[in-house]
mmCIF file of C-alpha atoms and ligand atoms in Angstrom:
data_model
loop_
_atom_site.group_PDB
_atom_site.id
_atom_site.type_symbol
_atom_site.label_atom_id
_atom_site.label_comp_id
_atom_site.label_asym_id
_atom_site.label_seq_id
_atom_site.Cartn_x
_atom_site.Cartn_y
_atom_site.Cartn_z
ATOM 1 C CA UNK T 1 44.443 56.250 67.393
ATOM 2 C CA UNK T 2 41.146 55.575 65.702
ATOM 3 C CA UNK T 3 40.542 52.205 64.144
ATOM 4 C CA UNK T 4 38.103 51.883 61.264
ATOM 5 C CA UNK T 5 37.302 49.491 58.482
ATOM 6 C CA UNK T 6 36.621 51.143 55.164
ATOM 7 C CA UNK T 7 33.018 49.958 55.091
ATOM 8 C CA UNK T 8 32.386 51.946 58.243
ATOM 9 C CA UNK T 9 33.295 55.290 56.699
ATOM 10 C CA UNK T 10 30.855 57.751 55.174
ATOM 11 C CA UNK T 11 31.882 61.031 53.525
ATOM 12 C CA UNK T 12 28.970 63.477 53.443
ATOM 13 C CA UNK T 13 29.653 66.759 51.697
ATOM 14 C CA UNK T 14 28.135 69.919 50.300
ATOM 15 C CA UNK T 15 29.784 71.576 47.325
ATOM 16 C CA UNK T 16 28.547 74.253 44.950
ATOM 17 C CA UNK T 17 31.615 74.918 42.791
ATOM 18 C CA UNK T 18 33.561 71.671 43.286
ATOM 19 C CA UNK T 19 36.300 72.618 45.754
ATOM 20 C CA UNK T 20 34.898 70.731 48.729
ATOM 21 C CA UNK T 21 34.043 67.837 46.413
ATOM 22 C CA UNK T 22 37.706 67.701 45.317
ATOM 23 C CA UNK T 23 38.766 67.306 48.957
ATOM 24 C CA UNK T 24 36.037 64.699 49.519
ATOM 25 C CA UNK T 25 37.484 62.686 46.620
ATOM 26 C CA UNK T 26 40.967 62.872 48.128
ATOM 27 C CA UNK T 27 39.648 61.565 51.435
ATOM 28 C CA UNK T 28 37.810 58.781 49.634
ATOM 29 C CA UNK T 29 41.001 57.857 47.757
ATOM 30 C CA UNK T 30 42.840 57.507 51.085
ATOM 31 C CA UNK T 31 40.253 55.942 53.400
ATOM 32 C CA UNK T 32 38.016 54.255 50.841
ATOM 33 C CA UNK T 33 34.752 55.574 52.289
ATOM 34 C CA UNK T 34 31.322 56.011 50.724
ATOM 35 C CA UNK T 35 30.683 59.495 49.273
ATOM 36 C CA UNK T 36 27.289 61.198 49.538
ATOM 37 C CA UNK T 37 26.596 64.711 48.276
ATOM 38 C CA UNK T 38 23.991 66.804 50.081
ATOM 39 C CA UNK T 39 21.319 68.065 47.711
ATOM 40 C CA UNK T 40 18.306 70.192 48.534
ATOM 41 C CA UNK T 41 14.701 69.560 47.599
ATOM 42 C CA UNK T 42 14.712 73.115 46.243
ATOM 43 C CA UNK T 43 18.165 73.989 44.892
ATOM 44 C CA UNK T 44 19.743 77.342 45.678
ATOM 45 C CA UNK T 45 19.782 80.022 42.971
ATOM 46 C CA UNK T 46 22.689 80.025 40.501
ATOM 47 C CA UNK T 47 23.213 83.733 41.002
ATOM 48 C CA UNK T 48 25.861 84.508 43.634
ATOM 49 C CA UNK T 49 24.212 87.584 45.158
ATOM 50 C CA UNK T 50 20.899 85.724 45.343
ATOM 51 C CA UNK T 51 22.390 82.728 47.191
ATOM 52 C CA UNK T 52 24.301 84.986 49.589
ATOM 53 C CA UNK T 53 21.065 86.821 50.438
ATOM 54 C CA UNK T 54 19.089 83.587 50.832
ATOM 55 C CA UNK T 55 21.722 81.954 53.061
ATOM 56 C CA UNK T 56 21.929 85.083 55.234
ATOM 57 C CA UNK T 57 18.145 84.981 55.663
ATOM 58 C CA UNK T 58 18.170 81.262 56.504
ATOM 59 C CA UNK T 59 20.948 81.746 59.066
ATOM 60 C CA UNK T 60 19.040 84.604 60.667
ATOM 61 C CA UNK T 61 15.761 82.744 60.981
ATOM 62 C CA UNK T 62 17.258 79.309 61.690
ATOM 63 C CA UNK T 63 15.494 77.865 58.651
ATOM 64 C CA UNK T 64 16.699 74.357 57.807
ATOM 65 C CA UNK T 65 16.231 73.693 54.064
ATOM 66 C CA UNK T 66 14.779 70.208 53.427
ATOM 67 C CA UNK T 67 17.255 67.737 51.931
ATOM 68 C CA UNK T 68 16.594 65.673 48.833
ATOM 69 C CA UNK T 69 19.463 63.401 49.881
ATOM 70 C CA UNK T 70 18.401 60.457 52.035
ATOM 71 C CA UNK T 71 20.809 58.168 53.838
ATOM 72 C CA UNK T 72 18.954 55.061 54.923
ATOM 73 C CA UNK T 73 21.712 53.088 56.597
ATOM 74 C CA UNK T 74 23.498 55.771 58.561
ATOM 75 C CA UNK T 75 23.593 53.525 61.627
ATOM 76 C CA UNK T 76 25.996 51.226 59.729
ATOM 77 C CA UNK T 77 28.706 53.887 59.704
ATOM 78 C CA UNK T 78 30.978 54.510 62.630
ATOM 79 C CA UNK T 79 33.009 57.349 61.158
ATOM 80 C CA UNK T 80 31.445 60.245 59.281
ATOM 81 C CA UNK T 81 33.474 62.864 57.475
ATOM 82 C CA UNK T 82 31.439 66.034 56.924
ATOM 83 C CA UNK T 83 32.630 68.454 54.249
ATOM 84 C CA UNK T 84 31.325 71.954 53.587
ATOM 85 C CA UNK T 85 32.354 75.351 52.258
ATOM 86 C CA UNK T 86 32.288 78.314 54.636
ATOM 87 C CA UNK T 87 29.183 80.324 53.849
ATOM 88 C CA UNK T 88 28.664 83.683 55.547
ATOM 89 C CA UNK T 89 31.373 82.652 58.069
ATOM 90 C CA UNK T 90 29.107 79.819 59.224
ATOM 91 C CA UNK T 91 28.135 76.226 58.620
ATOM 92 C CA UNK T 92 25.961 76.196 55.471
ATOM 93 C CA UNK T 93 22.235 75.652 56.153
ATOM 94 C CA UNK T 94 22.119 72.287 54.278
ATOM 95 C CA UNK T 95 24.808 70.889 56.603
ATOM 96 C CA UNK T 96 22.809 72.183 59.563
ATOM 97 C CA UNK T 97 19.802 70.329 58.088
ATOM 98 C CA UNK T 98 21.847 67.132 57.802
ATOM 99 C CA UNK T 99 23.194 67.269 61.357
ATOM 100 C CA UNK T 100 19.744 68.141 62.672
ATOM 101 C CA UNK T 101 18.044 65.275 60.825
ATOM 102 C CA UNK T 102 20.531 62.461 61.539
ATOM 103 C CA UNK T 103 21.561 61.318 64.997
ATOM 104 C CA UNK T 104 25.338 60.908 65.045
ATOM 105 C CA UNK T 105 25.569 60.110 68.767
ATOM 106 C CA UNK T 106 28.467 57.822 69.587
ATOM 107 C CA UNK T 107 29.999 58.244 66.139
ATOM 108 C CA UNK T 108 33.288 59.798 65.123
ATOM 109 C CA UNK T 109 32.670 63.034 63.195
ATOM 110 C CA UNK T 110 35.489 64.528 61.139
ATOM 111 C CA UNK T 111 34.907 67.999 59.622
ATOM 112 C CA UNK T 112 36.619 69.242 56.472
ATOM 113 C CA UNK T 113 36.188 72.583 54.773
ATOM 114 C CA UNK T 114 37.119 74.846 51.909
ATOM 115 C CA UNK T 115 36.698 78.605 52.018
ATOM 116 C CA UNK T 116 37.477 81.784 50.169
ATOM 117 C CA UNK T 117 40.396 82.626 52.440
ATOM 118 C CA UNK T 118 38.566 83.676 55.593
ATOM 119 C CA UNK T 119 38.670 80.345 57.392
ATOM 120 C CA UNK T 120 36.061 78.283 59.217
ATOM 121 C CA UNK T 121 34.227 81.099 61.035
ATOM 122 C CA UNK T 122 31.852 79.638 63.629
ATOM 123 C CA UNK T 123 31.258 76.368 61.775
ATOM 124 C CA UNK T 124 33.120 74.056 64.162
ATOM 125 C CA UNK T 125 31.320 75.483 67.187
ATOM 126 C CA UNK T 126 28.026 74.939 65.332
ATOM 127 C CA UNK T 127 28.976 71.314 64.610
ATOM 128 C CA UNK T 128 29.790 70.802 68.296
ATOM 129 C CA UNK T 129 26.355 72.154 69.204
ATOM 130 C CA UNK T 130 24.576 69.957 66.657
ATOM 131 C CA UNK T 131 26.582 66.807 67.562
ATOM 132 C CA UNK T 132 26.819 66.979 71.359
ATOM 133 C CA UNK T 133 27.374 63.233 71.763
ATOM 134 C CA UNK T 134 29.797 62.603 68.910
ATOM 135 C CA UNK T 135 33.556 62.439 69.065
ATOM 136 C CA UNK T 136 34.640 65.320 66.849
ATOM 137 C CA UNK T 137 38.190 65.030 65.540
ATOM 138 C CA UNK T 138 40.505 67.807 64.390
ATOM 139 C CA UNK T 139 39.206 69.411 61.209
ATOM 140 C CA UNK T 140 40.911 70.106 57.879
ATOM 141 C CA UNK T 141 40.432 73.465 56.209
ATOM 142 C CA UNK T 142 41.963 74.867 53.034
ATOM 143 C CA UNK T 143 41.433 77.786 50.700
ATOM 144 C CA UNK T 144 39.178 76.841 47.816
ATOM 145 C CA UNK T 145 37.548 79.298 45.421
ATOM 146 C CA UNK T 146 36.198 82.794 45.936
ATOM 147 C CA UNK T 147 32.990 82.958 43.959
ATOM 148 C CA UNK T 148 32.519 86.615 44.911
ATOM 149 C CA UNK T 149 35.593 87.387 42.786
ATOM 150 C CA UNK T 150 34.730 84.944 40.018
ATOM 151 C CA UNK T 151 37.063 82.178 41.252
ATOM 152 C CA UNK T 152 35.121 78.919 41.043
ATOM 153 C CA UNK T 153 36.959 75.589 41.140
ATOM 154 C CA UNK T 154 40.479 76.395 42.314
ATOM 155 C CA UNK T 155 41.507 72.994 43.740
ATOM 156 C CA UNK T 156 42.713 71.667 40.397
ATOM 157 C CA UNK T 157 46.019 71.081 38.631
ATOM 158 C CA UNK T 158 49.106 71.701 40.795
ATOM 159 C CA UNK T 159 46.983 73.148 43.591
ATOM 160 C CA UNK T 160 45.045 69.898 43.765
ATOM 161 C CA UNK T 161 48.241 67.952 44.386
ATOM 162 C CA UNK T 162 49.338 70.457 47.052
ATOM 163 C CA UNK T 163 46.028 70.113 48.849
ATOM 164 C CA UNK T 164 46.185 66.328 48.516
ATOM 165 C CA UNK T 165 49.550 66.273 50.302
ATOM 166 C CA UNK T 166 48.139 68.425 53.124
ATOM 167 C CA UNK T 167 45.053 66.222 53.388
ATOM 168 C CA UNK T 168 47.127 63.042 53.551
ATOM 169 C CA UNK T 169 49.223 64.522 56.369
ATOM 170 C CA UNK T 170 46.100 65.542 58.273
ATOM 171 C CA UNK T 171 44.584 62.052 57.873
ATOM 172 C CA UNK T 172 47.792 60.594 59.253
ATOM 173 C CA UNK T 173 47.757 63.001 62.209
ATOM 174 C CA UNK T 174 44.221 62.069 63.184
ATOM 175 C CA UNK T 175 44.963 58.371 62.855
ATOM 176 C CA UNK T 176 42.801 57.755 59.779
ATOM 177 C CA UNK T 177 45.703 56.665 57.597
HETATM 178 C C1 FMN N 1 26.842 81.801 49.644
HETATM 179 C C2 FMN N 1 28.340 81.811 49.804
HETATM 180 C C3 FMN N 1 28.888 82.402 50.925
HETATM 181 C C4 FMN N 1 30.278 82.386 51.111
HETATM 182 N N1 FMN N 1 30.778 82.922 52.249
HETATM 183 C C5 FMN N 1 32.108 82.837 52.490
HETATM 184 C C6 FMN N 1 32.656 83.308 53.713
HETATM 185 O O1 FMN N 1 31.956 83.804 54.597
HETATM 186 N N2 FMN N 1 33.994 83.190 53.906
HETATM 187 C C7 FMN N 1 34.822 82.617 52.977
HETATM 188 O O2 FMN N 1 36.027 82.505 53.203
HETATM 189 N N3 FMN N 1 34.323 82.148 51.788
HETATM 190 C C8 FMN N 1 33.003 82.237 51.546
HETATM 191 N N4 FMN N 1 32.491 81.742 50.360
HETATM 192 C C9 FMN N 1 33.415 81.105 49.407
HETATM 193 C C10 FMN N 1 33.438 79.590 49.542
HETATM 194 O O3 FMN N 1 33.601 79.171 50.877
HETATM 195 C C11 FMN N 1 34.585 78.990 48.720
HETATM 196 O O4 FMN N 1 34.505 79.420 47.387
HETATM 197 C C12 FMN N 1 34.567 77.456 48.773
HETATM 198 O O5 FMN N 1 35.804 76.934 48.318
HETATM 199 C C13 FMN N 1 33.442 76.889 47.916
HETATM 200 O O6 FMN N 1 33.408 75.496 48.018
HETATM 201 P P1 FMN N 1 32.693 74.608 46.881
HETATM 202 O O7 FMN N 1 33.482 74.826 45.607
HETATM 203 O O8 FMN N 1 32.828 73.216 47.391
HETATM 204 O O9 FMN N 1 31.290 75.073 46.750
HETATM 205 C C14 FMN N 1 31.122 81.781 50.145
HETATM 206 C C15 FMN N 1 30.544 81.214 48.993
HETATM 207 C C16 FMN N 1 29.175 81.226 48.819
HETATM 208 C C17 FMN N 1 28.581 80.605 47.591
#
């Protein structure tokens, strides 16, 4: 069992079409953490094919896009939820930038994810590599949108309540509730 006070909890997330943000809000509602969205100094293109190409290039070269988001007091947080969509079956480059820039040694790291139906890919392994000295708890992953097919925010309405129930159960299982 993990013990945490709400002031110790940070929820860092990346979300382009709102699905991962919806899950971040559910987590905040349950654990009362602080939410921070990752934003880039130079935002990605709006166009889907253009972002897919750019992300593929960044993954290939290992380029870490500079973040506009700054978290000054990260040392105050003991538990850090990290939320991201699956991009190219990997951890999105901005989340790689975040984990590269901030030292989460000794902290509890809890991944959560939305994807187009193909799962987490290699993202958890990448988190383990980027956070070698953190305690990484069991992750939560659900189907979100599928921008390729024109499905943007899908975690809304009845689906939002379904996902909320799953998220609450997961939080209970990992001792965060
Ligand atoms: C650049 C890009 C690449 C994506 N690659 C994948 C993928 O490899 N596998 C998958 O299941 N979904 C993929 N998706 C779909 C997203 O993971 C899915 O729509 C997710 O719910 C988006 O979260 P968001 O609304 O928080 O941005 C991709 C989306 C984008 C924009």
